[in-house]
Tab-separated table of N, CA and C in Angstrom:
chain	number	residue	atom	x	y	z
M	1	UNK	N	-7.572	4.781	8.643
M	1	UNK	CA	-6.608	4.709	9.976
M	1	UNK	C	-4.986	5.543	10.037
M	2	UNK	N	-4.324	5.159	9.633
M	2	UNK	CA	-3.082	6.201	9.530
M	2	UNK	C	-3.592	7.682	8.780
M	3	UNK	N	-3.963	7.300	8.010
M	3	UNK	CA	-4.129	9.092	7.538
M	3	UNK	C	-4.568	9.926	8.763
M	4	UNK	N	-5.995	9.069	9.078
M	4	UNK	CA	-5.897	10.087	10.341
M	4	UNK	C	-5.455	10.347	11.345
M	5	UNK	N	-4.270	9.501	11.895
M	5	UNK	CA	-3.064	9.547	13.325
M	5	UNK	C	-2.166	10.621	12.615
M	6	UNK	N	-1.784	10.762	11.563
M	6	UNK	CA	-1.535	11.710	10.494
M	6	UNK	C	-1.664	13.172	10.632
M	7	UNK	N	-3.134	13.046	10.758
M	7	UNK	CA	-3.739	14.435	10.212
M	7	UNK	C	-3.163	15.283	12.069
M	8	UNK	N	-3.882	14.258	12.694
M	8	UNK	CA	-4.457	14.558	14.252
M	8	UNK	C	-2.753	15.110	14.613
M	9	UNK	N	-1.815	14.445	14.088
M	9	UNK	CA	0.266	14.725	14.519
M	9	UNK	C	0.188	16.026	13.469
M	10	UNK	N	-0.308	16.664	12.836
M	10	UNK	CA	-0.470	17.617	11.717
M	10	UNK	C	-0.876	18.406	12.514
M	11	UNK	N	-2.117	18.323	12.739
M	11	UNK	CA	-2.897	19.000	13.763
M	11	UNK	C	-2.054	20.090	15.080
M	12	UNK	N	-2.291	18.918	15.504
M	12	UNK	CA	-0.829	19.326	17.226
M	12	UNK	C	0.193	20.260	17.137
M	13	UNK	N	0.971	19.644	15.625
M	13	UNK	CA	2.162	20.276	15.624
M	13	UNK	C	2.002	21.475	15.091
M	14	UNK	N	1.129	22.232	14.217
M	14	UNK	CA	0.370	23.745	13.802
M	14	UNK	C	0.487	23.989	14.465
M	15	UNK	N	-0.896	23.453	16.154
M	15	UNK	CA	-0.943	24.225	17.029
M	15	UNK	C	0.407	24.630	18.048
M	16	UNK	N	1.025	23.252	18.286
M	16	UNK	CA	2.100	24.088	18.900
M	16	UNK	C	2.759	25.133	18.807
M	17	UNK	N	3.296	25.074	17.260
M	17	UNK	CA	3.999	25.875	16.530
M	17	UNK	C	3.419	27.532	16.588
M	18	UNK	N	1.712	27.557	16.569
M	18	UNK	CA	0.900	28.981	16.523
M	18	UNK	C	1.050	29.739	17.878
M	19	UNK	N	1.079	28.364	19.491
M	19	UNK	CA	0.338	28.936	20.494
M	19	UNK	C	2.204	28.914	21.212
M	20	UNK	N	2.984	28.326	20.597
M	20	UNK	CA	4.627	28.656	20.990
M	20	UNK	C	4.992	27.706	21.958
M	21	UNK	N	4.350	26.414	22.003
M	21	UNK	CA	4.561	25.237	22.734
M	21	UNK	C	6.090	25.010	22.748
M	22	UNK	N	7.344	24.851	23.255
M	22	UNK	CA	8.158	24.276	23.252
M	22	UNK	C	9.036	22.836	22.696
M	23	UNK	N	7.646	22.515	22.260
M	23	UNK	CA	8.346	20.932	22.438
M	23	UNK	C	7.679	20.116	20.750
M	24	UNK	N	8.082	19.231	20.433
M	24	UNK	CA	7.733	18.476	19.483
M	24	UNK	C	6.615	17.747	19.442
M	25	UNK	N	6.157	17.080	18.900
M	25	UNK	CA	5.210	15.723	19.790
M	25	UNK	C	5.881	14.495	20.390
M	26	UNK	N	7.369	14.397	19.987
M	26	UNK	CA	7.751	13.183	20.533
M	26	UNK	C	8.763	13.710	22.009
M	27	UNK	N	8.989	15.224	21.799
M	27	UNK	CA	9.114	15.225	23.460
M	27	UNK	C	8.343	15.674	24.106
M	28	UNK	N	7.222	16.285	23.406
M	28	UNK	CA	5.886	15.598	24.522
M	28	UNK	C	4.841	14.282	25.055
M	29	UNK	N	5.814	13.793	24.145
M	29	UNK	CA	4.795	12.330	24.478
M	29	UNK	C	6.119	11.764	25.614
M	30	UNK	N	7.358	12.376	25.522
M	30	UNK	CA	8.023	11.765	26.584
M	30	UNK	C	8.052	12.461	27.678
M	31	UNK	N	7.733	13.629	27.637
M	31	UNK	CA	7.444	14.690	28.933
M	31	UNK	C	6.248	13.627	30.140
M	32	UNK	N	5.607	13.646	29.308
M	32	UNK	CA	3.812	12.717	29.657
M	32	UNK	C	4.677	11.508	30.242
M	33	UNK	N	5.527	10.546	29.475
M	33	UNK	CA	6.093	9.343	30.191
M	33	UNK	C	6.861	9.898	31.615
M	34	UNK	N	7.696	10.511	31.079
M	34	UNK	CA	8.135	10.767	33.087
M	34	UNK	C	7.579	11.566	34.207
M	35	UNK	N	6.753	11.784	33.291
M	35	UNK	CA	5.650	12.505	34.912
M	35	UNK	C	4.784	11.606	35.399
M	36	UNK	N	4.713	10.369	34.876
M	36	UNK	CA	3.305	9.577	34.750
M	36	UNK	C	4.257	8.284	35.258
M	37	UNK	N	5.466	8.429	34.639
M	37	UNK	CA	6.430	7.318	35.804
M	37	UNK	C	7.843	7.457	36.455
M	38	UNK	N	7.503	7.468	37.461
M	38	UNK	CA	8.261	7.849	38.097
M	38	UNK	C	10.106	7.144	38.352
M	39	UNK	N	10.964	8.050	38.462
M	39	UNK	CA	12.211	7.123	38.252
M	39	UNK	C	12.725	6.553	37.296
M	40	UNK	N	12.047	7.007	36.009
M	40	UNK	CA	12.626	6.223	34.935
M	40	UNK	C	14.262	5.805	34.609
M	41	UNK	N	15.020	5.839	34.325
M	41	UNK	CA	16.505	5.702	33.337
M	41	UNK	C	15.977	5.538	31.846
M	42	UNK	N	16.891	5.941	31.351
M	42	UNK	CA	17.049	5.802	29.764
M	42	UNK	C	16.845	4.880	29.251
M	43	UNK	N	17.252	3.095	29.147
M	43	UNK	CA	16.762	2.344	29.117
M	43	UNK	C	15.571	1.910	29.475
M	44	UNK	N	14.896	1.911	30.441
M	44	UNK	CA	13.360	2.343	30.359
M	44	UNK	C	12.766	3.037	29.638
M	45	UNK	N	13.211	3.949	29.331
M	45	UNK	CA	12.436	4.968	28.363
M	45	UNK	C	12.258	4.957	27.216
M	46	UNK	N	13.314	3.871	26.835
M	46	UNK	CA	13.400	3.418	25.528
M	46	UNK	C	13.183	1.962	25.434
M	47	UNK	N	12.810	1.553	26.149
M	47	UNK	CA	11.525	-0.035	26.086
M	47	UNK	C	9.962	0.289	26.141
M	48	UNK	N	10.155	1.404	26.971
M	48	UNK	CA	8.396	2.042	26.769
M	48	UNK	C	8.203	2.417	25.256
M	49	UNK	N	8.866	2.859	25.277
M	49	UNK	CA	8.387	4.137	23.376
M	49	UNK	C	8.828	3.426	22.237
M	50	UNK	N	9.211	2.146	22.480
M	50	UNK	CA	10.030	1.149	21.732
M	50	UNK	C	10.751	1.650	21.071
M	51	UNK	N	12.330	2.155	20.898
M	51	UNK	CA	13.155	3.118	20.621
M	51	UNK	C	14.296	3.009	20.785
M	52	UNK	N	15.035	2.751	20.081
M	52	UNK	CA	16.652	2.800	20.869
M	52	UNK	C	17.181	3.452	21.270
M	53	UNK	N	18.440	3.806	22.453
M	53	UNK	CA	18.476	4.259	23.025
M	53	UNK	C	19.343	5.787	23.069
M	54	UNK	N	19.588	5.896	21.651
M	54	UNK	CA	20.678	6.849	21.216
M	54	UNK	C	19.094	7.434	20.220
M	55	UNK	N	18.560	7.053	20.175
M	55	UNK	CA	17.512	7.773	19.635
M	55	UNK	C	16.570	8.865	19.950
M	56	UNK	N	16.523	8.194	21.780
M	56	UNK	CA	15.183	8.478	23.120
M	56	UNK	C	16.990	9.677	23.486
M	57	UNK	N	17.789	9.145	22.915
M	57	UNK	CA	18.840	9.967	23.945
M	57	UNK	C	19.140	11.870	23.282
M	58	UNK	N	18.397	11.368	22.160
M	58	UNK	CA	18.287	12.574	21.296
M	58	UNK	C	17.156	13.449	22.299
M	59	UNK	N	16.081	13.118	22.222
M	59	UNK	CA	15.114	13.685	22.482
M	59	UNK	C	15.339	14.285	23.972
M	60	UNK	N	16.028	13.963	25.008
M	60	UNK	CA	16.260	14.078	26.451
M	60	UNK	C	17.310	14.945	26.527
M	61	UNK	N	18.242	14.738	25.131
M	61	UNK	CA	19.191	15.744	25.300
M	61	UNK	C	18.872	17.248	25.115
M	62	UNK	N	17.106	16.956	24.094
M	62	UNK	CA	16.870	18.677	23.496
M	62	UNK	C	15.734	19.025	24.679
M	63	UNK	N	15.402	18.217	25.548
M	63	UNK	CA	14.862	18.541	26.524
M	63	UNK	C	15.924	18.765	27.594
M	64	UNK	N	16.259	19.337	28.140
M	64	UNK	CA	17.520	19.072	28.751
M	64	UNK	C	18.354	20.261	28.070
M	65	UNK	N	18.388	20.968	27.433
M	65	UNK	CA	18.805	21.941	26.763
M	65	UNK	C	17.987	23.135	26.840
M	66	UNK	N	16.726	22.458	26.692
M	66	UNK	CA	15.327	23.723	26.771
M	66	UNK	C	15.498	23.805	29.019
M	67	UNK	N	16.064	22.623	29.579
M	67	UNK	CA	15.669	22.986	31.022
M	67	UNK	C	14.558	22.120	31.482
M	68	UNK	N	13.801	21.775	30.456
M	68	UNK	CA	12.556	20.569	30.427
M	68	UNK	C	12.656	19.213	31.565
M	69	UNK	N	14.034	18.753	31.391
M	69	UNK	CA	14.378	17.526	32.262
M	69	UNK	C	15.801	17.624	32.492
M	70	UNK	N	15.613	16.974	33.955
M	70	UNK	CA	17.135	16.732	34.183
M	70	UNK	C	17.119	15.724	34.668
M	71	UNK	N	18.578	15.625	34.720
M	71	UNK	CA	19.297	14.434	35.367
M	71	UNK	C	19.723	14.291	36.892
M	72	UNK	N	19.298	12.704	37.393
M	72	UNK	CA	19.839	13.337	39.273
M	72	UNK	C	19.807	11.459	39.122
M	73	UNK	N	20.716	11.715	40.430
M	73	UNK	CA	21.200	10.129	41.016
M	73	UNK	C	20.551	9.291	41.569
M	74	UNK	N	19.978	8.538	40.942
M	74	UNK	CA	19.074	7.798	41.758
M	74	UNK	C	19.971	7.426	43.530
M	75	UNK	N	18.717	7.972	44.289
M	75	UNK	CA	19.613	7.735	45.698
M	75	UNK	C	19.391	6.390	45.884
M	76	UNK	N	18.767	5.637	45.263
M	76	UNK	CA	18.535	4.143	46.068
M	76	UNK	C	20.072	3.395	45.382
M	77	UNK	N	20.369	3.803	44.151
M	77	UNK	CA	21.731	3.341	43.471
M	77	UNK	C	22.130	4.390	42.657
M	78	UNK	N	23.015	4.639	43.456
M	78	UNK	CA	24.555	5.712	42.843
M	78	UNK	C	24.879	5.678	41.049
M	79	UNK	N	24.573	5.202	41.170
M	79	UNK	CA	25.358	4.192	39.358
M	79	UNK	C	23.859	4.670	38.983
M	80	UNK	N	22.658	4.754	38.893
M	80	UNK	CA	22.075	5.113	37.998
M	80	UNK	C	21.928	7.067	38.098
M	81	UNK	N	21.493	7.040	36.988
M	81	UNK	CA	21.015	8.679	36.653
M	81	UNK	C	18.918	8.413	36.080
M	82	UNK	N	18.657	8.993	37.331
M	82	UNK	CA	17.203	9.060	37.342
M	82	UNK	C	16.684	10.498	35.904
M	83	UNK	N	15.591	10.303	34.726
M	83	UNK	CA	14.769	11.432	34.227
M	83	UNK	C	13.870	12.318	35.324
M	84	UNK	N	14.200	13.620	35.494
M	84	UNK	CA	12.891	14.148	35.803
M	84	UNK	C	12.783	15.367	35.098
M	85	UNK	N	11.613	15.255	35.216
M	85	UNK	CA	10.377	15.907	34.659
M	85	UNK	C	10.671	18.229	35.468
M	86	UNK	N	11.331	18.742	34.912
M	86	UNK	CA	11.822	19.936	36.156
M	86	UNK	C	10.299	20.732	35.969
M	87	UNK	N	10.579	21.398	36.927
M	87	UNK	CA	9.097	23.214	37.068
M	87	UNK	C	8.811	23.237	35.827
M	88	UNK	N	9.903	24.037	34.897
M	88	UNK	CA	9.733	24.676	33.427
M	88	UNK	C	8.802	23.592	32.478
M	89	UNK	N	9.593	22.131	33.103
M	89	UNK	CA	8.985	21.272	31.787
M	89	UNK	C	8.073	20.853	32.529
M	90	UNK	N	7.057	20.865	33.583
M	90	UNK	CA	5.449	20.839	33.765
M	90	UNK	C	5.252	21.658	33.114
M	91	UNK	N	5.872	22.406	32.798
M	91	UNK	CA	4.775	24.107	32.638
M	91	UNK	C	4.036	24.103	31.318
M	92	UNK	N	5.758	24.132	30.552
M	92	UNK	CA	5.672	23.476	29.519
M	92	UNK	C	4.689	21.916	28.894
M	93	UNK	N	4.845	20.870	29.657
M	93	UNK	CA	3.360	20.125	29.589
M	93	UNK	C	2.469	19.891	29.923
M	94	UNK	N	2.217	21.170	30.463
M	94	UNK	CA	0.630	21.771	31.321
M	94	UNK	C	-0.001	22.258	30.312
M	95	UNK	N	1.052	23.576	29.530
M	95	UNK	CA	-0.118	24.270	28.120
M	95	UNK	C	-0.012	22.929	26.584
M	96	UNK	N	0.733	22.439	27.062
M	96	UNK	CA	0.893	20.834	25.585
M	96	UNK	C	-0.632	20.197	25.867
M	97	UNK	N	-0.717	20.224	27.144
M	97	UNK	CA	-1.660	18.911	27.311
M	97	UNK	C	-3.244	19.719	27.142
M	98	UNK	N	-3.006	20.946	27.254
M	98	UNK	CA	-3.973	21.786	27.103
M	98	UNK	C	-4.821	21.981	25.913
M	99	UNK	N	-3.135	22.255	25.169
M	99	UNK	CA	-3.607	22.019	23.716
M	99	UNK	C	-4.447	20.360	23.198
M	100	UNK	N	-3.879	19.612	23.447
M	100	UNK	CA	-4.258	18.476	23.158
M	100	UNK	C	-5.616	18.577	23.520
M	101	UNK	N	-5.767	18.351	24.795
M	101	UNK	CA	-7.176	18.674	25.389
M	101	UNK	C	-8.416	19.379	24.407
M	102	UNK	N	-7.680	20.675	23.400
M	102	UNK	CA	-8.913	21.730	22.843
M	102	UNK	C	-8.556	20.708	21.311
M	103	UNK	N	-7.656	20.232	20.660
M	103	UNK	CA	-7.732	19.790	19.493
M	103	UNK	C	-8.625	18.369	19.705
M	104	UNK	N	-8.491	17.485	20.904
M	104	UNK	CA	-9.672	16.647	21.308
M	104	UNK	C	-10.943	17.145	20.758
M	105	UNK	N	-11.497	17.773	21.601
M	105	UNK	CA	-12.620	18.466	21.822
M	105	UNK	C	-13.028	18.832	21.098
M	106	UNK	N	-12.178	19.641	19.714
M	106	UNK	CA	-12.520	20.204	18.747
M	106	UNK	C	-12.466	19.171	17.810
M	107	UNK	N	-12.094	17.817	17.157
M	107	UNK	CA	-11.862	17.096	16.551
M	107	UNK	C	-13.614	15.905	16.810
M	108	UNK	N	-13.532	15.802	17.894
M	108	UNK	CA	-14.294	15.102	18.128
M	108	UNK	C	-16.023	15.921	19.261
M	109	UNK	N	-15.896	17.388	18.630
M	109	UNK	CA	-17.622	17.610	19.282
M	109	UNK	C	-18.778	17.354	18.689
M	110	UNK	N	-18.826	16.725	17.342
M	110	UNK	CA	-20.092	16.571	16.542
M	110	UNK	C	-20.425	14.658	16.594
M	111	UNK	N	-19.749	14.163	17.405
M	111	UNK	CA	-19.819	12.740	17.210
M	111	UNK	C	-20.217	12.632	18.377
M	112	UNK	N	-21.012	11.096	17.911
M	112	UNK	CA	-22.219	10.950	19.333
M	112	UNK	C	-21.301	10.189	20.575
M	113	UNK	N	-21.407	10.434	21.423
M	113	UNK	CA	-20.661	10.166	22.963
M	113	UNK	C	-20.241	8.448	23.085
M	114	UNK	N	-21.835	7.707	22.729
M	114	UNK	CA	-21.569	6.467	22.357
M	114	UNK	C	-20.836	5.845	21.694
M	115	UNK	N	-20.884	6.794	20.336
M	115	UNK	CA	-19.675	6.333	19.488
M	115	UNK	C	-18.037	6.145	19.697
M	116	UNK	N	-18.382	7.952	20.535
M	116	UNK	CA	-16.429	7.969	20.786
M	116	UNK	C	-16.124	6.795	21.836
M	117	UNK	N	-17.155	5.988	22.655
M	117	UNK	CA	-16.479	5.213	24.084
M	117	UNK	C	-16.335	4.101	23.033
M	118	UNK	N	-17.284	3.669	22.534
M	118	UNK	CA	-17.135	2.522	21.586
M	118	UNK	C	-15.633	2.437	21.188
M	119	UNK	N	-16.303	3.193	19.913
M	119	UNK	CA	-14.385	3.349	18.806
M	119	UNK	C	-13.084	3.099	19.840
M	120	UNK	N	-13.278	4.241	21.170
M	120	UNK	CA	-12.016	3.789	22.050
M	120	UNK	C	-12.058	2.689	23.123
M	121	UNK	N	-12.761	2.187	22.836
M	121	UNK	CA	-12.936	0.900	23.079
M	121	UNK	C	-11.975	-0.149	22.464
M	122	UNK	N	-12.635	-0.317	21.152
M	122	UNK	CA	-12.337	-1.014	20.088
M	122	UNK	C	-10.471	-0.680	19.871
M	123	UNK	N	-10.397	0.550	19.642
M	123	UNK	CA	-8.728	0.898	20.154
M	123	UNK	C	-8.129	-0.276	21.099
M	124	UNK	N	-8.247	-0.004	21.999
M	124	UNK	CA	-7.834	-0.740	23.164
M	124	UNK	C	-8.220	-1.917	22.919
M	125	UNK	N	-8.982	-2.762	22.411
M	125	UNK	CA	-8.926	-3.766	22.157
M	125	UNK	C	-7.679	-4.714	20.985
M	126	UNK	N	-7.608	-3.526	20.097
M	126	UNK	CA	-7.146	-3.721	18.930
M	126	UNK	C	-5.561	-3.561	19.198
M	127	UNK	N	-5.277	-2.949	20.278
M	127	UNK	CA	-3.474	-2.730	21.301
M	127	UNK	C	-3.405	-3.565	21.924
M	128	UNK	N	-3.862	-4.053	22.485
M	128	UNK	CA	-4.249	-5.139	23.825
M	128	UNK	C	-3.865	-6.318	22.764
M	129	UNK	N	-4.443	-7.056	22.067
M	129	UNK	CA	-3.903	-8.001	21.209
M	129	UNK	C	-2.557	-7.693	20.165
M	130	UNK	N	-2.838	-6.375	20.160
M	130	UNK	CA	-0.539	-6.610	19.037
M	130	UNK	C	-0.296	-6.874	20.055
M	131	UNK	N	-0.502	-6.433	21.638
M	131	UNK	CA	0.604	-6.775	22.627
M	131	UNK	C	1.175	-7.752	23.236
M	132	UNK	N	0.125	-8.638	23.409
M	132	UNK	CA	0.071	-9.902	23.453
M	132	UNK	C	0.975	-10.900	22.636
M	133	UNK	N	1.444	-10.523	21.453
M	133	UNK	CA	2.387	-11.426	20.876
M	133	UNK	C	4.256	-11.221	21.430
């Protein structure tokens, strides 16, 4: 399974480069999380991706340099800086999502739909077991 994931990662990275999507895969994952989880701070994001804060901060700094992410003061707590996806970031995220979907479709087009659903269900079960420890 690790080789499959590595191959998918390599394919997506090549496609991002070819289509001039200005995101690394890690930045793509971070933007997805920020888009889905409103009002996160750096510490919370680091916990979600299971990385230390300094590693996540490097990704945030890179996204901020590209104007894809902005830090804003939390209106509920002036000491907190929440991370927000900018309009420019949303545009780039959309391009990346479309490429991700295209790659997914290409890789699974000849696989029976029932087999795919069963496989995804199995992966979900494995993930849930791993997270219950």
